[in-house]
Coordinates of C-alpha atoms in Angstrom, one line a residue:
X1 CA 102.0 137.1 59.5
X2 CA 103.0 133.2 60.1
X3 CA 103.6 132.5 63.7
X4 CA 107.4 131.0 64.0
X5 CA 105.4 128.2 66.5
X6 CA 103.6 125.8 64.8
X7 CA 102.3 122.3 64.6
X8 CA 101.9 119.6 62.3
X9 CA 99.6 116.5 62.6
X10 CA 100.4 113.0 60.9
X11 CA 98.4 109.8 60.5
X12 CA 101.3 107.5 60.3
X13 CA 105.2 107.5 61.0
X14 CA 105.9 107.4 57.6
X15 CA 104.9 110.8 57.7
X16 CA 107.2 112.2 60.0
X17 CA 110.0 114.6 59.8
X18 CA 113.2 112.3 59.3
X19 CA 114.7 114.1 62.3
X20 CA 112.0 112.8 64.7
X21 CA 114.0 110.3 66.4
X22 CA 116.7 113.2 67.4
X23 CA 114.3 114.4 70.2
X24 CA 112.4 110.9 70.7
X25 CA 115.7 109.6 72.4
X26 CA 115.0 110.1 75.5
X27 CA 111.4 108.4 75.5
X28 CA 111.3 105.0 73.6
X29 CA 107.4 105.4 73.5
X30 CA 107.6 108.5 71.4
X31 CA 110.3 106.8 69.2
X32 CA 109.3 106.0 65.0
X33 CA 110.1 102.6 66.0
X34 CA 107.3 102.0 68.4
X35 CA 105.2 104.3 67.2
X36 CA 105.7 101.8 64.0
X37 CA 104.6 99.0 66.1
X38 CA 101.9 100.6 67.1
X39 CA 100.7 101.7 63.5
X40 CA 100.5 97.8 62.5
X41 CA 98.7 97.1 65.8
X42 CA 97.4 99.7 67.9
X43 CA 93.7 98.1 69.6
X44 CA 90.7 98.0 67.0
X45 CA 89.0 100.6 68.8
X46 CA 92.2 102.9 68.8
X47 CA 93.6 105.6 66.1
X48 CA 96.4 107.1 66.8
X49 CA 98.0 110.3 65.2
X50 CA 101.8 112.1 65.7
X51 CA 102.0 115.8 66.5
X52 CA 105.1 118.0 65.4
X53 CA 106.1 121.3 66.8
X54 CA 107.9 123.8 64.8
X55 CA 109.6 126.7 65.2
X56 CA 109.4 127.8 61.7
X57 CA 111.5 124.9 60.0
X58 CA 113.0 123.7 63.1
X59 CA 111.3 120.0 64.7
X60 CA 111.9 121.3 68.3
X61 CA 108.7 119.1 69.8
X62 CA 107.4 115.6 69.1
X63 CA 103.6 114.5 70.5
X64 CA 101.6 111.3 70.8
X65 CA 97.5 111.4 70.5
X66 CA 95.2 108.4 70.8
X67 CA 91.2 108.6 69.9
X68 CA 89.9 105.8 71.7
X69 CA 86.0 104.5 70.5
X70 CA 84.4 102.9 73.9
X71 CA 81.9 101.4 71.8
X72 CA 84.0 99.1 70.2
X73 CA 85.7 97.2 73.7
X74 CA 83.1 94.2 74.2
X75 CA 84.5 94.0 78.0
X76 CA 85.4 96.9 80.0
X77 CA 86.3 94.4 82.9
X78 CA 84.7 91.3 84.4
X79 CA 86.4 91.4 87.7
X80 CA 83.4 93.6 89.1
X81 CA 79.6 92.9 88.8
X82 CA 78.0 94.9 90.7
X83 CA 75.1 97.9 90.2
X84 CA 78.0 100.7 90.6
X85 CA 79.8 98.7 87.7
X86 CA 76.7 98.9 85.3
X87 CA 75.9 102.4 86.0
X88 CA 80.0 103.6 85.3
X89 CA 79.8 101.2 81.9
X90 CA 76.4 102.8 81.0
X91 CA 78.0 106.6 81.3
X92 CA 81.2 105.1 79.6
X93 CA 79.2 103.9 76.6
X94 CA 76.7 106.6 76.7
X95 CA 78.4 110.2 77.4
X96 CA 82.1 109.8 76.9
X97 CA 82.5 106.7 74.8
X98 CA 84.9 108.6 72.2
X99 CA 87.9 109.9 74.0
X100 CA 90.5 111.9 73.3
X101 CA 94.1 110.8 74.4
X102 CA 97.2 113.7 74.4
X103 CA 99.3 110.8 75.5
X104 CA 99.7 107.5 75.4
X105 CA 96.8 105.3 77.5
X106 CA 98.7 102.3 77.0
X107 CA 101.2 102.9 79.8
X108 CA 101.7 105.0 83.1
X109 CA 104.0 108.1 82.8
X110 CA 104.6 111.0 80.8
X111 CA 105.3 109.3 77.9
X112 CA 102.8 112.2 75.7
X113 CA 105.5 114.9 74.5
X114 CA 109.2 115.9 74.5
X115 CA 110.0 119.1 74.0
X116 CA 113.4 120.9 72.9
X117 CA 115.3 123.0 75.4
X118 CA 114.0 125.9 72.6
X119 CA 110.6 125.2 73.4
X120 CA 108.8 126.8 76.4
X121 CA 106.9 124.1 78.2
X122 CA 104.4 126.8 78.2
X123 CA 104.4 127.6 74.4
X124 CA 104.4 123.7 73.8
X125 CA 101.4 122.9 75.8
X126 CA 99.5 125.8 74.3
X127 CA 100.8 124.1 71.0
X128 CA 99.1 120.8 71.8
X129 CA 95.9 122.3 73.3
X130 CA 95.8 123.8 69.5
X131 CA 96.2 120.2 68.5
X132 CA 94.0 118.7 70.2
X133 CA 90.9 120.9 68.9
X134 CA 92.0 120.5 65.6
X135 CA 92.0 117.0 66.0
X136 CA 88.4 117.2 67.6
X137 CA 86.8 119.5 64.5
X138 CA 88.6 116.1 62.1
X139 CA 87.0 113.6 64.1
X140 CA 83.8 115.6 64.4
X141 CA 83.9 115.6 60.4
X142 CA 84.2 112.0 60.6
X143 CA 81.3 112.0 62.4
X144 CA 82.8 111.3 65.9
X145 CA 81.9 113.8 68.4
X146 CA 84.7 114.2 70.8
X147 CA 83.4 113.6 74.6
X148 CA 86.5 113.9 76.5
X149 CA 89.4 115.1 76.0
X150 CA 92.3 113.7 78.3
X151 CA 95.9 114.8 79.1
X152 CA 97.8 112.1 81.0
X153 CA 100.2 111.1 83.2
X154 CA 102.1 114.0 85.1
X155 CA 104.2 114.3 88.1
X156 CA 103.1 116.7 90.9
X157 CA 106.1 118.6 90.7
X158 CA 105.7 119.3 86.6
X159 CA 104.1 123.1 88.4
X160 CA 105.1 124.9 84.4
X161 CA 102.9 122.2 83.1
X162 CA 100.0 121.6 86.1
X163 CA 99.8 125.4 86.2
X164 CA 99.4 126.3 82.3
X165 CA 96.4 128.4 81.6
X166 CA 95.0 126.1 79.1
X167 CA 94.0 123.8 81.8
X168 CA 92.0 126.6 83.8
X169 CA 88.5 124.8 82.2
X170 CA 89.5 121.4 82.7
X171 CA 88.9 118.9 85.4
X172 CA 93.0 117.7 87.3
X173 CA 92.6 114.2 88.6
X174 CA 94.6 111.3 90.4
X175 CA 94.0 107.8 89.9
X176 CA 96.0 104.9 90.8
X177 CA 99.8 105.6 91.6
X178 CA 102.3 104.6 89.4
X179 CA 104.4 101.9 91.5
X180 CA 108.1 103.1 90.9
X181 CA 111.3 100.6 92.1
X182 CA 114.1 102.7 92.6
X183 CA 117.6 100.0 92.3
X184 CA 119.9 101.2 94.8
X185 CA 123.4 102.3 93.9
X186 CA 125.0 99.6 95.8
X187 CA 123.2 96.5 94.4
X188 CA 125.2 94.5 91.9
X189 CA 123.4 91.4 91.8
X190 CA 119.9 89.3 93.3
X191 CA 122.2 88.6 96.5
X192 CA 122.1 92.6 97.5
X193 CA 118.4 92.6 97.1
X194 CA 117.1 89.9 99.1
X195 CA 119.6 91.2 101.6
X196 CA 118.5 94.2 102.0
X197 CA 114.8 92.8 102.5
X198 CA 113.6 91.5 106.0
X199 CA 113.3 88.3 107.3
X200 CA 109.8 88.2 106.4
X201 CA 109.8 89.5 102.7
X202 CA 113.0 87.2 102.4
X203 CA 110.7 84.1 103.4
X204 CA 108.0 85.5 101.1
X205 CA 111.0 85.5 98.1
X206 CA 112.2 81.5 99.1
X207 CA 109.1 80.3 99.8
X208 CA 107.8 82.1 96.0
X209 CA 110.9 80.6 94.0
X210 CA 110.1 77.0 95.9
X211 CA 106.6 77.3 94.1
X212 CA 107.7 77.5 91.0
X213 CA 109.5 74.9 90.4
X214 CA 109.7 72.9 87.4
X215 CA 109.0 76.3 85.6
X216 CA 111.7 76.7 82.7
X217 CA 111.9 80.7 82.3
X218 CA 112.9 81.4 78.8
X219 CA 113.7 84.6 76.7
X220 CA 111.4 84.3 73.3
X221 CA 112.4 85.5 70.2
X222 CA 110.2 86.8 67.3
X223 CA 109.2 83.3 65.7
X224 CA 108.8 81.9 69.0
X225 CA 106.2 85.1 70.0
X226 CA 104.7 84.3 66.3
X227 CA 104.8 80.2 67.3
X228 CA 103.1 80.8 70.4
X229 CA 101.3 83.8 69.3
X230 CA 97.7 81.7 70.1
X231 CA 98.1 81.0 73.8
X232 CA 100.0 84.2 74.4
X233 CA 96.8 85.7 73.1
X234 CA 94.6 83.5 75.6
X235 CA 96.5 84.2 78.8
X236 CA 96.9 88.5 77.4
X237 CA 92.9 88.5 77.4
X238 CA 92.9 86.0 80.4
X239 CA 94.4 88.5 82.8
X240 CA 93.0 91.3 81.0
X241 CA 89.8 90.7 81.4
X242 CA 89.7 90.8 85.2
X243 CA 90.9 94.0 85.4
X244 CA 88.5 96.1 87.1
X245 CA 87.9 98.7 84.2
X246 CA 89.5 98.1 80.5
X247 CA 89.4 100.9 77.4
X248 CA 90.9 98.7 75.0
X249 CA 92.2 95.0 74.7
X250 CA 96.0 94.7 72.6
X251 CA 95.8 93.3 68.8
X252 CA 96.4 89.5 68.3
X253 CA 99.8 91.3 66.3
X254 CA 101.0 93.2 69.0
X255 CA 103.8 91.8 70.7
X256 CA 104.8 90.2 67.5
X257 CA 105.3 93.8 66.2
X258 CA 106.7 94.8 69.3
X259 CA 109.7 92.9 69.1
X260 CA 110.0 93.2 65.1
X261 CA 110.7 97.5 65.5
X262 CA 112.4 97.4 69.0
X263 CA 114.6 94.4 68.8
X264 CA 116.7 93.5 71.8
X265 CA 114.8 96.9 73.3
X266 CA 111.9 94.5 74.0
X267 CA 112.1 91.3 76.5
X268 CA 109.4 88.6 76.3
X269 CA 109.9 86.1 79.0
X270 CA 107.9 82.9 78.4
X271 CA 106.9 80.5 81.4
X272 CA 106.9 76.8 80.3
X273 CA 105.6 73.7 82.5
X274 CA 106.4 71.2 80.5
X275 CA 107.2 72.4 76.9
X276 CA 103.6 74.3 78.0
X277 CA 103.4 78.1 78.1
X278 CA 101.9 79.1 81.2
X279 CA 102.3 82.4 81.7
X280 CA 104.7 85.4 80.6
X281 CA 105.9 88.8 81.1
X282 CA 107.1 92.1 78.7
X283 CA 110.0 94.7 79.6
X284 CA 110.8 97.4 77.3
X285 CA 114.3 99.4 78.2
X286 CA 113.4 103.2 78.3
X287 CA 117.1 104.5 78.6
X288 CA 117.8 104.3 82.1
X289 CA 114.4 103.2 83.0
X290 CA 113.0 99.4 82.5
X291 CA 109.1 99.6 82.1
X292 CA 107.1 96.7 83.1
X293 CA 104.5 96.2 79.8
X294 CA 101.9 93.8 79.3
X295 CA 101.8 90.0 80.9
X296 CA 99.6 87.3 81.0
X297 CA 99.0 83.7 82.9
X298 CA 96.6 80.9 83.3
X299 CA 94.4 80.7 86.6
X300 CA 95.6 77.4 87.6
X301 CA 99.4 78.0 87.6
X302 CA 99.2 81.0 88.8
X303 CA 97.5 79.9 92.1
X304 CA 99.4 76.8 92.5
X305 CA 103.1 78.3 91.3
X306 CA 102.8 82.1 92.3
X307 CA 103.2 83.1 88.8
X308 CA 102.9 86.8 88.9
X309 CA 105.0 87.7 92.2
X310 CA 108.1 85.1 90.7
X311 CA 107.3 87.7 87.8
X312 CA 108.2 90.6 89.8
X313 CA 111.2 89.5 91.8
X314 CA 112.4 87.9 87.9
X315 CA 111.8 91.7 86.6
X316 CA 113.7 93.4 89.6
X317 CA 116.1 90.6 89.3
X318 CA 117.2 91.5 85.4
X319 CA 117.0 95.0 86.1
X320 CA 120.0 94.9 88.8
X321 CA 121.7 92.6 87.0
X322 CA 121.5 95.0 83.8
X323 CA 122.0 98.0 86.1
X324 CA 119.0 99.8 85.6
X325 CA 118.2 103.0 88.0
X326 CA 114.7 102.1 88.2
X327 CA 111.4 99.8 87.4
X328 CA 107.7 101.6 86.4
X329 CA 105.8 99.1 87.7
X330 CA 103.1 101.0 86.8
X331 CA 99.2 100.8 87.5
X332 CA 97.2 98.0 89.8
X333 CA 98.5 95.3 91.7
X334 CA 99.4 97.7 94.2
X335 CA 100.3 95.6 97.5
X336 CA 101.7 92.8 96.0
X337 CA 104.3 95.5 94.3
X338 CA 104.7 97.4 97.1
X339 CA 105.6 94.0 98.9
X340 CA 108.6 93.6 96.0
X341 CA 109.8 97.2 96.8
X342 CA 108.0 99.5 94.8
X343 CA 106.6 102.6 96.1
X344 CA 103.6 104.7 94.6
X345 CA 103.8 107.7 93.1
X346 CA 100.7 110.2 92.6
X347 CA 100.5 111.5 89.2
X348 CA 97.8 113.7 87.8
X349 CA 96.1 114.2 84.6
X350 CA 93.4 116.7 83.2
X351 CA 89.8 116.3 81.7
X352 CA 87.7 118.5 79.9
X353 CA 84.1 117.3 78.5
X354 CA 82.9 118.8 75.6
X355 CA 79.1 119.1 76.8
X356 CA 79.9 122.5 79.5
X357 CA 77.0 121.4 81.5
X358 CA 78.8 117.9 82.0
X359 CA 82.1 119.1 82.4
X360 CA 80.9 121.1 85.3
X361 CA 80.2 118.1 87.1
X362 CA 82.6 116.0 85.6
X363 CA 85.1 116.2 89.1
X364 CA 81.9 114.8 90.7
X365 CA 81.3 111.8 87.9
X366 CA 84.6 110.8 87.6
X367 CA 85.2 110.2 91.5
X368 CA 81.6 108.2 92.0
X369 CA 83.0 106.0 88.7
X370 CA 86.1 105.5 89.6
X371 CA 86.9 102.2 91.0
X372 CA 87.9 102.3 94.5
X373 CA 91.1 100.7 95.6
X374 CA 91.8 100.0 98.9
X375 CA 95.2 98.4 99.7
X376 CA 98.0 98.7 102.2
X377 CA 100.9 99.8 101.6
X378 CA 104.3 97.4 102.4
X379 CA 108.0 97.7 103.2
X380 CA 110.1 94.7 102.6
X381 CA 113.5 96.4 103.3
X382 CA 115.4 96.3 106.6

């Protein structure tokens, strides 16, 4: 007898059911609109598929998956060179190069399923975990052995999802907090923030805005991003690459594609010294939410002008104006955030590997790979 719960998996959004976007409305990044963009220019080494959940006819659950190919990035990070470096790239490359993503490794926050109020967070998760090993025996026939399977980002209150049985076998870990700026109620403008900061954090904000002068700030649209689309490039991989650990680098197209299938849901702020670009800075409106996205800058400038903290205070800046409730700052970077306002947020994720011999050591991997941030946290408010 059919179960009424099912799942369906497509290859691309013109696949999906036409009433997809009625539950992708409150999460952008599960929308057909990005999920467009990111069929024209998801990372080379990246293949993304679409889950559905059924009950019988009924859409009543949309999912994200990403099969990531380690092989294929020619940096995992520059930033780095030391032994402990080499060893975690060896592993990488050697035991769990092909990974697979339920969610979207892109970004920082649950951004891998909604559900329906008629599906059970329990019956849903059991629906992807179904999924997600069918998606592992296609890839196997492919002939990509899955390594790791991954499910990413949740909140530590989520207990109906952190406490599903389907997770019993796999391996719940913490990395980096996700850097969260909550706007305050009563701010209406820049004025109430610096306000409300301390006289130190307000010198820090002056003495920022000082250094960048001469900087024109400008709002691109899509033939500008396509114009410019060479030197955005450059200072993308520039900052990218001195990251301490990368699993993909964006396609030349990205941003371009970005802002063709989200519009006015999609900011790209150019930096310009001089009719030069220098440096700029992605937003993407999530509802109530403004997440931070991508960036990129030149070394020079950003020394000389504080490029990426005028970046910050410009993001929190728009994001009052515009009324926002709050700002995913997301991953790294986590002091100079904290010094705008953000505060971290631990969010946990699960891991299984498919060799059992691994997996039961894969707690003990994962924390000697992991790169080790030590930072201090700030508070720039009164």
């Amino acid at each position: 007898m059919k179960q009424p719960y099912h799942y369906k998996i497509y290859s691309s959004v013109a696949e999906l059911p036409s009433t997809w976007d009625e539950l992708s409305v409150s999460n952008i990044f599960l929308s057909a609109d990005y999920l467009k963009a990111m069929d024209h220019s998801a990372p080379k080494n990246m293949i993304c598929h679409y889950i559905g959940l059924f009950k019988d006819t009924k859409l009543i659950g949309i999912a994200l998956s990403q099969f990531l190919d380690l092989n294929l990035v020619d940096s995992f990070g520059e930033r780095d060179n030391c032994i402990k470096t080499s060893v975690r790239n060896f592993v990488f490359r050697n035991f769990t190069s092909h990974v697979l993503f339920m969610g979207n490794n892109m970004l920082t926050g649950q951004n891998a399923f909604v559900f329906s109020e008629e599906l059970k967070p329990n019956e849903g998760i059991h629906l992807l975990h179904n999924a997600a090993r069918e998606l592992k025996n296609r890839f196997k026939k492919q002939g990509k052995k899955i390594h790791l399977t991954t499910f990413k980002d949740f909140f530590t209150n989520e207990k109906h999802i952190l406490e599903a049985p389907e997770f019993g076998s796999f391996y719940k870990f913490s990395t980096q907090p996700n850097m969260i700026f909550s706007i305050a109620e009563n701010w209406k403008s820049e004025d109430d923030y610096v306000s409300a900061l301390s006289k130190k954090y307000r010198d820090q904000y002056k003495r920022a805005h000082k250094k960048l002068n001469g900087v024109e700030k400008r709002k691109m649209s899509l033939i500008e991003i396509e114009q410019h689309n060479t030197t955005i490039n450059f200072l993308y991989r520039n900052v990218a690459k001195n990251a301490p650990f990368n699993t993909f680098f964006l396609a030349e197209n990205h941003f371009y594609e970005l802002k063709k299938h989200l519009g006015h849901n999609f900011l790209f702020y150019g930096y310009f010294l001089e009719d030069k670009l220098i440096g700029f800075n992605t937003l993407i409106k999530n509802g109530s939410t403004i997440d931070t996205y991508f960036l990129g800058y030149d070394d020079e400038h950003q020394r000389e002008m504080m490029v990426y903290l005028n970046m910050l205070y410009d993001m929190v800046k728009y994001s009052i104006k515009k009324q926002f409730k709050e700002i995913i700052f997301a991953r790294t970077a986590l002091e100079i955030k904290s010094s705008v306002g953000a505060k971290p947020v631990e969010m946990v994720g699960f891991m299984q590997h498919s060799n059992p011999l691994i997996n039961r050591y894969v707690g003990k991997i994962f924390k000697s790979l992991e790169p080790e941030t030590i930072w201090q946290e700030r508070n720039p408010f009164k």
